[in-house]
Amino acid sequence: MHYDRTTVESIFGMNAGVVWEALNEKGSGNVDNIVKATGLKRELVYGALGWLGRENKIVMERRGRAMVFSLREAEARWKCL
């Protein structure tokens, strides 16, 4: 019998890594920018942002009507080391 090893956690974790990389490279962005940068569907980006938020790796800032996401300063520095 074949069991699929894909779990919800692995999917959200992989997508969170893709979004993390995009934010690390681009600096910050709203959901539309992140969708374009990652190629992920909007709902997957929201899931990844939730995952990163839960891990306290991102910050959110309202700019006008848009919500902009970026990596916490310590996260961005970590990638450079």
mmCIF file of C-alpha atoms in Angstrom:
data_model
loop_
_atom_site.group_PDB
_atom_site.id
_atom_site.type_symbol
_atom_site.label_atom_id
_atom_site.label_comp_id
_atom_site.label_asym_id
_atom_site.label_seq_id
_atom_site.Cartn_x
_atom_site.Cartn_y
_atom_site.Cartn_z
ATOM 1 C CA MET A 1 0.000 0.000 0.000
ATOM 2 C CA HIS A 2 1.331 3.468 -0.933
ATOM 3 C CA TYR A 3 0.992 6.303 1.559
ATOM 4 C CA ASP A 4 1.405 9.898 0.494
ATOM 5 C CA ARG A 5 3.898 11.594 2.822
ATOM 6 C CA THR A 6 2.624 15.087 1.996
ATOM 7 C CA THR A 7 1.104 16.687 5.069
ATOM 8 C CA VAL A 8 -0.617 19.980 5.650
ATOM 9 C CA GLU A 9 2.380 21.032 7.729
ATOM 10 C CA SER A 10 4.847 20.210 4.971
ATOM 11 C CA ILE A 11 2.832 22.136 2.370
ATOM 12 C CA PHE A 12 2.437 25.211 4.563
ATOM 13 C CA GLY A 13 6.071 24.963 5.638
ATOM 14 C CA MET A 14 7.348 24.796 2.051
ATOM 15 C CA ASN A 15 5.168 27.729 1.012
ATOM 16 C CA ALA A 16 6.329 29.697 4.044
ATOM 17 C CA GLY A 17 9.916 29.108 2.921
ATOM 18 C CA VAL A 18 9.117 30.376 -0.573
ATOM 19 C CA VAL A 19 7.465 33.518 0.830
ATOM 20 C CA TRP A 20 10.341 34.019 3.307
ATOM 21 C CA GLU A 21 12.852 33.890 0.437
ATOM 22 C CA ALA A 22 10.818 36.392 -1.595
ATOM 23 C CA LEU A 23 10.575 38.814 1.324
ATOM 24 C CA ASN A 24 14.265 38.409 2.051
ATOM 25 C CA GLU A 25 15.109 39.215 -1.556
ATOM 26 C CA LYS A 26 12.549 41.991 -2.183
ATOM 27 C CA GLY A 27 12.433 43.520 1.294
ATOM 28 C CA SER A 28 8.681 43.917 1.709
ATOM 29 C CA GLY A 29 5.483 43.634 -0.215
ATOM 30 C CA ASN A 30 1.733 43.417 -0.144
ATOM 31 C CA VAL A 31 -0.058 40.188 -0.964
ATOM 32 C CA ASP A 32 -0.213 41.009 -4.691
ATOM 33 C CA ASN A 33 3.551 41.624 -4.781
ATOM 34 C CA ILE A 34 4.219 38.373 -2.936
ATOM 35 C CA VAL A 35 1.937 36.416 -5.285
ATOM 36 C CA LYS A 36 3.857 37.796 -8.275
ATOM 37 C CA ALA A 37 7.271 37.201 -6.691
ATOM 38 C CA THR A 38 6.536 33.614 -5.642
ATOM 39 C CA GLY A 39 4.142 32.327 -8.284
ATOM 40 C CA LEU A 40 1.988 30.911 -5.477
ATOM 41 C CA LYS A 41 -1.782 31.242 -5.526
ATOM 42 C CA ARG A 42 -3.200 33.976 -3.298
ATOM 43 C CA GLU A 43 -4.694 31.528 -0.777
ATOM 44 C CA LEU A 44 -1.340 29.752 -0.437
ATOM 45 C CA VAL A 45 0.393 33.082 0.199
ATOM 46 C CA TYR A 46 -2.117 33.851 2.959
ATOM 47 C CA GLY A 47 -1.429 30.448 4.512
ATOM 48 C CA ALA A 48 2.329 31.001 4.308
ATOM 49 C CA LEU A 49 2.023 34.467 5.866
ATOM 50 C CA GLY A 50 -0.025 32.965 8.690
ATOM 51 C CA TRP A 51 2.670 30.336 9.234
ATOM 52 C CA LEU A 52 5.422 32.975 9.272
ATOM 53 C CA GLY A 53 3.358 35.198 11.546
ATOM 54 C CA ARG A 54 2.810 32.341 13.968
ATOM 55 C CA GLU A 55 6.579 31.821 14.049
ATOM 56 C CA ASN A 56 7.055 35.575 14.663
ATOM 57 C CA LYS A 57 9.226 35.921 11.547
ATOM 58 C CA ILE A 58 7.335 38.771 9.829
ATOM 59 C CA VAL A 59 5.915 42.172 10.626
ATOM 60 C CA MET A 60 2.814 43.781 9.144
ATOM 61 C CA GLU A 61 2.396 47.474 8.494
ATOM 62 C CA ARG A 62 -0.638 49.245 7.116
ATOM 63 C CA ARG A 63 0.254 51.636 4.298
ATOM 64 C CA GLY A 64 -2.874 53.393 3.142
ATOM 65 C CA ARG A 65 -5.352 50.658 2.276
ATOM 66 C CA ALA A 66 -2.657 48.008 1.801
ATOM 67 C CA MET A 67 -1.140 45.688 4.375
ATOM 68 C CA VAL A 68 2.600 45.346 3.754
ATOM 69 C CA PHE A 69 4.615 42.391 5.020
ATOM 70 C CA SER A 70 8.349 42.218 5.674
ATOM 71 C CA LEU A 71 10.766 40.032 7.584
ATOM 72 C CA ARG A 72 11.640 40.964 11.123
ATOM 73 C CA GLU A 73 15.015 42.683 11.171
ATOM 74 C CA ALA A 74 16.676 39.728 12.921
ATOM 75 C CA GLU A 75 15.341 37.336 10.262
ATOM 76 C CA ALA A 76 16.710 39.393 7.371
ATOM 77 C CA ARG A 77 20.116 39.661 9.039
ATOM 78 C CA TRP A 78 20.192 35.919 9.715
ATOM 79 C CA LYS A 79 20.107 35.091 6.005
ATOM 80 C CA CYS A 80 23.108 37.359 5.338
ATOM 81 C CA LEU A 81 25.365 35.546 7.823
#
